[in-house]
Amino acid sequence: MPDADWAHDGGAAWAVGVQHYQIVRSSPGNPAAGDGTAFHFRHHPYLAYWGGLFWHFHLAAETTQDSVRGRLHWSSDGMSWNSSDCDEVFSRATHQRAAFYVSSTNRLLVTTWVSGGEDQRGHAGTRLVREIFGPRRYGETYVVKHNHRGGYNPDGHPLYTAIDDAGFRAAVSEMIHHTLYRQQWQEEDQDPGFYAINRRANGHGLVRALCWWTASDGSTVAVWKGTDGLIHHGPWAFGRVPTPVPENVAWSPHGRLVAFDQLGLHGSSKVWGQRTHDGRYAVIGNAPGVRHKRWPMVVSTGIDGKVFDQPYLALGYDIPERRYPNVQHDNKDSGPQYVRGITPGNGDPPGDAMWVVYSSNKEDIWIARIPLGVTDAVSGDVHDRFRELPAGKRIANWNTRSPLWGGVAVVASGSGQVLRLQDADPCDQCMAARVFETTRTWVRLSFKVRPQQSSHGRFEADILPPNGRVAVRLVLDDTGTLQANDSTSMSPVCTYTPDHWLTLALEMDVPEQRYRVTADNGSAVQACAGRGFMERALCLQRLEFRTGRSMRRDFNRRPFAGPFDLPPLADADALQAAATFDLDEVSVVGQPDPARGGR
């Protein structure tokens, strides 16, 4: 059984082909390398697709709750986010449970909520709105609704009905009267006469961070954060089949609500669910555990929108270290968290994929592209020749992670292309992984790697089973040496030369827990036989490349609980000299297992 506390991905099998792209990296010590601000708290991300662009909104802060701002970013493809393509659209914000709304007349609105502090939820506060006309073109800020116990409007924004633009007034009115959409505001307002649900049926907890979809039978299904911010204490298992808990609340005109309280996901972190283009349904969230540990991020799918019976698959990876001190009044929960997709009606990006945004360690914002047909299974051998593929960041069948100060992409090189991993971030790393058909007997892997330096940077290649235990690790270190493990110790295999291809071939014997590696550096061939696996692996399923040491079991600056006010990491915002590694001709060939009728 996978263990959520053992590693950042919980030891779960990975969903194939998920690609992560960083939208914004906090950089208070070097604002020019970030979005130009000194903010180091980033949280509450939201996503929409409108006007041919991906739009992202989040809250950012520097030192106290009083410094919170609402920031907007945009991208043409969801994969490339320029740090300069951003704006501050709200100079004052407090808390966020809803952001974008696209009206029936195709007007894009963005909202936030302000108060004298987060402890004012349910007391004095005001919801604000602006219209987005396009990048750097916005309407003025207006009041949507004051809390029923009083407003908070120190900047004197007028009520939206004061504007002469009848189309804008109609769009805001439509948003206000959308029963499901406005339910997202309930936690901050708590007006008992305005929302369909003010408390759950068991009388505990507000309806927080709601999302919804329409099930196959036409009913409305919703999920939201757990009771009073606490987690579910029952046993957690990947693949748990949830039990629908009906709420006796009629949504008009949306039918009857069915609320899920048994998904087996973290109750104090947000949960996302939606219907996907392939006619199926997906839910995404964090595995449960102690309150401030928000990993792994997992996905499950189902066919009817009410039962999600696919075993949970990990969307995560190595969690980077927390770099900055705590923001006053907010504990820095670790991990990929507060996941949000595109709310129904807020756009539909082209292609067969699901897009979600999330906060990492409450410091950075990322977006993930999840291909539909969510699975951890791959059939057949792998023969990936990148020189034959078109250039770009979208790489079929590969799991990737691309920080802004680096990235993973197929790029032009000579007469063809290569898969390039480039990294200048002192606290993060690039990752590219290829899931292959599970084998329990033997497998032959080979690939070519071309480092463009030997005096700095680090490149690691791991071969692993689905649970993430490391069978084999190869390392190109900063002394110009290729090292490989023999059981748990590392030893040299050969040297490598910058800007020259190094060809590696490995033969893996799973029953014997041993492997053979052959390295050709262009001037000599070195063969090393009879090396033992680093950790016991009953099968093999994944080949993983990254530009740094594995961090998946490092919990030093990723606390499960306090203290949260850790000192800042030194030189966290100083870009390093870029380390670049090119890959090509990745091949995986396995032997069928006769006893199982397959590999």
PDB file of N, CA and C in Angstrom, residues 197 199-204 207 222 224 244-251 256-261:
ATOM      1  N   ILE A 197     -26.987  27.042   0.403  1.00  0.00           N
ATOM      2  CA  ILE A 197     -26.467  26.281   1.539  1.00  0.00           C
ATOM      3  C   ILE A 197     -25.631  27.216   2.382  1.00  0.00           C
ATOM      4  N   ARG A 199     -24.839  25.940   5.761  1.00  0.00           N
ATOM      5  CA  ARG A 199     -24.104  24.946   6.532  1.00  0.00           C
ATOM      6  C   ARG A 199     -24.401  23.569   5.957  1.00  0.00           C
ATOM      7  N   ARG A 200     -23.447  22.672   6.159  1.00  0.00           N
ATOM      8  CA  ARG A 200     -23.660  21.315   5.693  1.00  0.00           C
ATOM      9  C   ARG A 200     -24.741  20.635   6.509  1.00  0.00           C
ATOM     10  N   ALA A 201     -25.232  19.528   5.986  1.00  0.00           N
ATOM     11  CA  ALA A 201     -26.370  18.852   6.615  1.00  0.00           C
ATOM     12  C   ALA A 201     -26.068  18.420   8.040  1.00  0.00           C
ATOM     13  N   ASN A 202     -24.786  18.086   8.348  1.00  0.00           N
ATOM     14  CA  ASN A 202     -24.459  17.657   9.705  1.00  0.00           C
ATOM     15  C   ASN A 202     -24.258  18.829  10.654  1.00  0.00           C
ATOM     16  N   GLY A 203     -24.423  20.066  10.151  1.00  0.00           N
ATOM     17  CA  GLY A 203     -24.352  21.236  11.004  1.00  0.00           C
ATOM     18  C   GLY A 203     -22.954  21.743  11.272  1.00  0.00           C
ATOM     19  N   HIS A 204     -21.948  21.116  10.670  1.00  0.00           N
ATOM     20  CA  HIS A 204     -20.565  21.505  10.933  1.00  0.00           C
ATOM     21  C   HIS A 204     -19.951  22.121   9.685  1.00  0.00           C
ATOM     22  N   VAL A 207     -19.624  26.075   3.718  1.00  0.00           N
ATOM     23  CA  VAL A 207     -19.393  25.533   2.373  1.00  0.00           C
ATOM     24  C   VAL A 207     -18.265  26.349   1.759  1.00  0.00           C
ATOM     25  N   ALA A 222     -21.270  18.494  -6.346  1.00  0.00           N
ATOM     26  CA  ALA A 222     -20.345  19.498  -5.835  1.00  0.00           C
ATOM     27  C   ALA A 222     -19.401  18.893  -4.818  1.00  0.00           C
ATOM     28  N   TRP A 224     -16.386  20.389  -1.791  1.00  0.00           N
ATOM     29  CA  TRP A 224     -15.828  21.567  -1.140  1.00  0.00           C
ATOM     30  C   TRP A 224     -14.917  21.116  -0.011  1.00  0.00           C
ATOM     31  N   PRO A 244     -21.366   8.638  -2.106  1.00  0.00           N
ATOM     32  CA  PRO A 244     -22.067   9.915  -2.189  1.00  0.00           C
ATOM     33  C   PRO A 244     -22.905  10.167  -0.933  1.00  0.00           C
ATOM     34  N   VAL A 245     -22.839  11.389  -0.443  1.00  0.00           N
ATOM     35  CA  VAL A 245     -23.645  11.792   0.710  1.00  0.00           C
ATOM     36  C   VAL A 245     -24.634  12.845   0.215  1.00  0.00           C
ATOM     37  N   PRO A 246     -25.908  12.501   0.070  1.00  0.00           N
ATOM     38  CA  PRO A 246     -26.847  13.474  -0.494  1.00  0.00           C
ATOM     39  C   PRO A 246     -27.150  14.596   0.481  1.00  0.00           C
ATOM     40  N   GLU A 247     -27.269  15.789  -0.066  1.00  0.00           N
ATOM     41  CA  GLU A 247     -27.736  16.935   0.703  1.00  0.00           C
ATOM     42  C   GLU A 247     -29.171  17.213   0.261  1.00  0.00           C
ATOM     43  N   ASN A 248     -30.040  17.419   1.208  1.00  0.00           N
ATOM     44  CA  ASN A 248     -31.439  17.687   0.879  1.00  0.00           C
ATOM     45  C   ASN A 248     -31.641  19.164   0.561  1.00  0.00           C
ATOM     46  N   VAL A 249     -30.919  19.602  -0.452  1.00  0.00           N
ATOM     47  CA  VAL A 249     -30.994  20.995  -0.883  1.00  0.00           C
ATOM     48  C   VAL A 249     -31.289  21.014  -2.374  1.00  0.00           C
ATOM     49  N   ALA A 250     -32.313  21.710  -2.743  1.00  0.00           N
ATOM     50  CA  ALA A 250     -32.662  21.818  -4.159  1.00  0.00           C
ATOM     51  C   ALA A 250     -32.015  23.061  -4.758  1.00  0.00           C
ATOM     52  N   TRP A 251     -31.262  22.867  -5.824  1.00  0.00           N
ATOM     53  CA  TRP A 251     -30.712  23.984  -6.568  1.00  0.00           C
ATOM     54  C   TRP A 251     -31.701  24.323  -7.675  1.00  0.00           C
ATOM     55  N   ARG A 256     -30.789  18.744  -8.210  1.00  0.00           N
ATOM     56  CA  ARG A 256     -30.491  18.427  -6.810  1.00  0.00           C
ATOM     57  C   ARG A 256     -28.996  18.217  -6.631  1.00  0.00           C
ATOM     58  N   LEU A 257     -28.496  18.730  -5.527  1.00  0.00           N
ATOM     59  CA  LEU A 257     -27.069  18.652  -5.240  1.00  0.00           C
ATOM     60  C   LEU A 257     -26.721  17.323  -4.573  1.00  0.00           C
ATOM     61  N   VAL A 258     -25.591  16.760  -4.966  1.00  0.00           N
ATOM     62  CA  VAL A 258     -25.023  15.605  -4.282  1.00  0.00           C
ATOM     63  C   VAL A 258     -23.627  16.006  -3.844  1.00  0.00           C
ATOM     64  N   ALA A 259     -23.378  15.999  -2.544  1.00  0.00           N
ATOM     65  CA  ALA A 259     -22.089  16.447  -2.015  1.00  0.00           C
ATOM     66  C   ALA A 259     -21.240  15.242  -1.632  1.00  0.00           C
ATOM     67  N   PHE A 260     -19.978  15.250  -2.036  1.00  0.00           N
ATOM     68  CA  PHE A 260     -19.077  14.160  -1.702  1.00  0.00           C
ATOM     69  C   PHE A 260     -18.280  14.503  -0.455  1.00  0.00           C
ATOM     70  N   ASP A 261     -18.418  13.681   0.553  1.00  0.00           N
ATOM     71  CA  ASP A 261     -17.666  13.869   1.787  1.00  0.00           C
ATOM     72  C   ASP A 261     -16.758  12.668   2.038  1.00  0.00           C
TER      73      ASP A 261
END
